[in-house]
C-alpha cells in the first residue's frame, strides 16, 4: 500500500467523521460489539498505533490490533483528535517507512503490509461509521479497489478471526465498495 492511498483513506473517513454527532455515539455499528463511540475510539487508536509502528517508536496509546484503546480518545473534539492522528500517521509513513520492515505486536512486518492494514482499517471503518450514522457509505472506487486488492492478497480464512467475518456474496453488479465490505464479512 502506498502513501497516497493511505492519505485518501484518511480523508474519506474524516469527511464521514465530520458528520457524526455526540447524539449518535450509542448507535450500533456493523462491528457487532461496538457502538459509534467505540468505533471512533478504535479509529483514533489505529491512527496512533499505525504512527508508532511505522515510526518505530513506543505507542502513546495502549491498544492491541483489532481492539479498543485502554482509555477514551474521543474527548470533546473527535474531528480535531482525528486530524492530529492523521498528521502523525502520515508523517510516520513518509520517507522509506513503507519500504522497510517494522516490529509489530504480530512480529516483524514489511512497511507496505503494515501500511496496508492500517489503510484498510481506516477505510473500512469509515464505511462502518457511515452505515451506523446514516451517511452515504460508498467509498471512492479507486480507494475501494486498492483496499480490496490488498485484502484479497493478505486476508485468508485463517487470519479473519476474530474481527473479520467470513466473506459473503456481494451480488451481481455490486459496486467496488460493496465487493470490499462483503469480502470482509459485512452486508453491503
Short mmCIF file of C-alpha atoms in Angstrom, two decimals:
data_model
loop_
_atom_site.label_atom_id
_atom_site.label_comp_id
_atom_site.label_asym_id
_atom_site.label_seq_id
_atom_site.Cartn_x
_atom_site.Cartn_y
_atom_site.Cartn_z
CA UNK A 1 0.00 0.00 0.00
CA UNK A 2 1.29 3.48 -0.77
CA UNK A 3 1.14 6.82 0.99
CA UNK A 4 -1.33 8.30 -1.50
CA UNK A 5 -3.86 5.55 -0.84
CA UNK A 6 -3.38 5.92 2.92
CA UNK A 7 -3.96 9.67 2.64
CA UNK A 8 -7.09 9.10 0.54
CA UNK A 9 -8.49 6.66 3.12
CA UNK A 10 -7.83 9.14 5.92
CA UNK A 11 -9.54 11.97 4.02
CA UNK A 12 -12.53 9.77 3.16
CA UNK A 13 -13.07 8.76 6.77
CA UNK A 14 -12.55 12.32 8.02
CA UNK A 15 -15.48 13.51 5.88
CA UNK A 16 -17.66 10.83 7.47
CA UNK A 17 -16.46 11.61 11.00
CA UNK A 18 -17.32 15.28 10.44
CA UNK A 19 -20.97 14.19 10.05
CA UNK A 20 -21.12 12.28 13.36
CA UNK A 21 -22.79 13.91 16.36
CA UNK A 22 -22.43 13.06 20.04
CA UNK A 23 -26.12 12.07 19.99
CA UNK A 24 -25.13 9.19 17.67
CA UNK A 25 -22.39 7.75 19.90
CA UNK A 26 -24.59 4.96 21.24
CA UNK A 27 -25.78 3.74 17.81
CA UNK A 28 -24.80 0.21 16.86
CA UNK A 29 -22.27 -0.29 14.07
CA UNK A 30 -21.58 -3.13 11.63
CA UNK A 31 -18.83 -4.11 14.10
CA UNK A 32 -21.17 -6.19 16.27
CA UNK A 33 -19.60 -5.44 19.65
CA UNK A 34 -19.00 -1.72 19.10
CA UNK A 35 -21.17 1.36 19.14
CA UNK A 36 -20.23 4.57 17.30
CA UNK A 37 -18.14 5.91 20.19
CA UNK A 38 -16.23 2.62 20.40
CA UNK A 39 -15.63 2.72 16.66
CA UNK A 40 -14.32 6.29 16.77
CA UNK A 41 -12.06 5.31 19.68
CA UNK A 42 -10.77 2.37 17.63
CA UNK A 43 -10.09 4.63 14.64
CA UNK A 44 -8.18 7.09 16.81
CA UNK A 45 -6.25 4.21 18.36
CA UNK A 46 -5.50 2.83 14.89
CA UNK A 47 -4.01 6.16 13.84
CA UNK A 48 -1.84 6.30 16.97
CA UNK A 49 -0.75 2.67 16.72
CA UNK A 50 -0.01 2.97 12.99
CA UNK A 51 2.05 6.13 13.58
CA UNK A 52 4.04 4.48 16.36
CA UNK A 53 4.72 1.24 14.49
CA UNK A 54 5.62 2.95 11.20
CA UNK A 55 7.74 5.45 13.13
CA UNK A 56 9.48 2.72 15.14
CA UNK A 57 8.59 4.39 18.45
CA UNK A 58 6.69 3.25 21.52
CA UNK A 59 2.91 3.70 21.12
CA UNK A 60 1.32 6.55 23.06
CA UNK A 61 -1.91 4.54 23.19
CA UNK A 62 -2.23 1.08 24.69
CA UNK A 63 -4.23 -0.86 22.10
CA UNK A 64 -3.80 -4.27 20.53
CA UNK A 65 -4.52 -4.52 16.79
CA UNK A 66 -8.24 -5.01 16.22
CA UNK A 67 -9.15 -3.98 19.76
CA UNK A 68 -10.20 -0.83 21.63
CA UNK A 69 -7.73 1.51 23.32
CA UNK A 70 -7.49 1.24 27.10
CA UNK A 71 -8.80 4.80 27.52
CA UNK A 72 -11.23 7.14 25.81
CA UNK A 73 -9.62 9.04 22.93
CA UNK A 74 -12.76 10.72 21.58
CA UNK A 75 -12.80 13.61 24.06
CA UNK A 76 -14.66 16.83 23.25
CA UNK A 77 -13.43 17.25 19.68
CA UNK A 78 -13.09 13.91 17.89
CA UNK A 79 -12.55 15.55 14.49
CA UNK A 80 -9.59 17.52 15.82
CA UNK A 81 -8.20 14.38 17.51
CA UNK A 82 -8.63 12.52 14.21
CA UNK A 83 -6.83 15.22 12.22
CA UNK A 84 -3.92 15.25 14.67
CA UNK A 85 -3.75 11.45 14.46
CA UNK A 86 -3.81 11.55 10.66
CA UNK A 87 -1.00 14.11 10.57
CA UNK A 88 1.10 11.91 12.86
CA UNK A 89 0.34 8.76 10.85
CA UNK A 90 1.16 10.34 7.50
CA UNK A 91 4.39 11.85 8.87
CA UNK A 92 5.44 8.43 10.21
CA UNK A 93 4.53 6.73 6.93
CA UNK A 94 6.67 9.14 4.89
CA UNK A 95 10.24 8.65 3.78
CA UNK A 96 11.16 4.98 3.50
CA UNK A 97 8.75 3.76 6.24
CA UNK A 98 6.52 1.87 3.79
CA UNK A 99 9.55 0.26 2.12
CA UNK A 100 11.22 -1.30 5.16
CA UNK A 101 10.26 -3.77 7.89
CA UNK A 102 8.93 -2.78 11.32
CA UNK A 103 8.48 -4.59 14.60
CA UNK A 104 4.80 -5.01 15.47
CA UNK A 105 2.83 -6.90 18.14
CA UNK A 106 2.32 -9.54 15.43
CA UNK A 107 6.04 -9.86 14.65
CA UNK A 108 8.22 -8.17 12.06
CA UNK A 109 6.19 -6.86 9.13
CA UNK A 110 7.06 -5.13 5.85
CA UNK A 111 6.11 -1.46 5.91
CA UNK A 112 3.88 -1.86 2.88
CA UNK A 113 1.86 -4.56 4.67
CA UNK A 114 1.68 -2.60 7.93
CA UNK A 115 0.61 0.48 6.00
CA UNK A 116 -1.87 -1.60 4.02
CA UNK A 117 -3.56 -2.99 7.13
CA UNK A 118 -3.68 0.50 8.64
CA UNK A 119 -5.21 1.90 5.45
CA UNK A 120 -7.71 -0.97 5.24
CA UNK A 121 -8.78 -0.38 8.84
CA UNK A 122 -9.26 3.36 8.31
CA UNK A 123 -11.19 2.99 5.04
CA UNK A 124 -13.46 0.14 6.08
CA UNK A 125 -14.20 1.58 9.50
CA UNK A 126 -15.10 4.82 7.74
CA UNK A 127 -17.69 2.77 5.84
CA UNK A 128 -18.85 1.23 9.13
CA UNK A 129 -19.21 4.70 10.65
CA UNK A 130 -21.18 5.96 7.65
CA UNK A 131 -23.55 2.99 7.80
CA UNK A 132 -24.09 3.39 11.54
CA UNK A 133 -24.88 7.11 11.27
CA UNK A 134 -26.98 7.07 8.10
CA UNK A 135 -24.43 8.79 5.85
CA UNK A 136 -23.54 7.81 2.28
CA UNK A 137 -21.22 4.84 2.63
CA UNK A 138 -19.80 4.41 -0.86
CA UNK A 139 -16.02 4.81 -1.00
CA UNK A 140 -14.15 6.25 -3.95
CA UNK A 141 -13.81 3.41 -6.48
CA UNK A 142 -10.01 3.73 -6.71
CA UNK A 143 -9.68 3.61 -2.91
CA UNK A 144 -12.08 0.68 -2.55
CA UNK A 145 -10.32 -1.14 -5.40
CA UNK A 146 -6.86 -0.68 -3.89
CA UNK A 147 -8.03 -1.81 -0.45
CA UNK A 148 -9.90 -4.79 -1.95
CA UNK A 149 -6.79 -5.84 -3.90
CA UNK A 150 -4.69 -5.60 -0.72
CA UNK A 151 -7.27 -7.52 1.33
CA UNK A 152 -7.51 -10.23 -1.30
CA UNK A 153 -3.74 -10.75 -1.15
CA UNK A 154 -3.33 -10.65 2.63
CA UNK A 155 -6.51 -11.86 4.34
CA UNK A 156 -7.05 -15.59 4.45
CA UNK A 157 -9.61 -17.79 6.18
CA UNK A 158 -7.03 -18.33 8.93
CA UNK A 159 -6.43 -14.60 9.51
CA UNK A 160 -10.06 -13.45 9.53
CA UNK A 161 -11.00 -14.29 13.10
CA UNK A 162 -11.93 -12.74 15.41
CA UNK A 163 -12.62 -9.31 13.86
CA UNK A 164 -13.14 -10.11 10.17
CA UNK A 165 -16.09 -12.30 9.31
CA UNK A 166 -16.29 -14.83 6.52
CA UNK A 167 -16.66 -13.37 3.03
CA UNK A 168 -20.23 -13.11 1.78
CA UNK A 169 -21.58 -12.71 -1.74
CA UNK A 170 -21.78 -9.10 -2.86
CA UNK A 171 -24.31 -9.79 -5.58
CA UNK A 172 -24.28 -9.24 -9.31
CA UNK A 173 -23.33 -5.73 -10.36
CA UNK A 174 -22.06 -4.81 -6.88
CA UNK A 175 -20.01 -1.64 -6.56
CA UNK A 176 -16.34 -1.95 -5.66
CA UNK A 177 -17.21 -0.71 -2.16
CA UNK A 178 -19.85 -3.43 -1.80
CA UNK A 179 -17.39 -6.06 -3.04
CA UNK A 180 -14.84 -4.86 -0.47
CA UNK A 181 -17.15 -4.88 2.53
CA UNK A 182 -18.68 -8.22 1.50
CA UNK A 183 -15.19 -9.71 1.26
CA UNK A 184 -14.67 -8.52 4.83
CA UNK A 185 -17.89 -10.16 6.03
CA UNK A 186 -20.14 -7.12 6.09
CA UNK A 187 -23.55 -6.88 4.43
CA UNK A 188 -23.38 -4.21 1.72
#
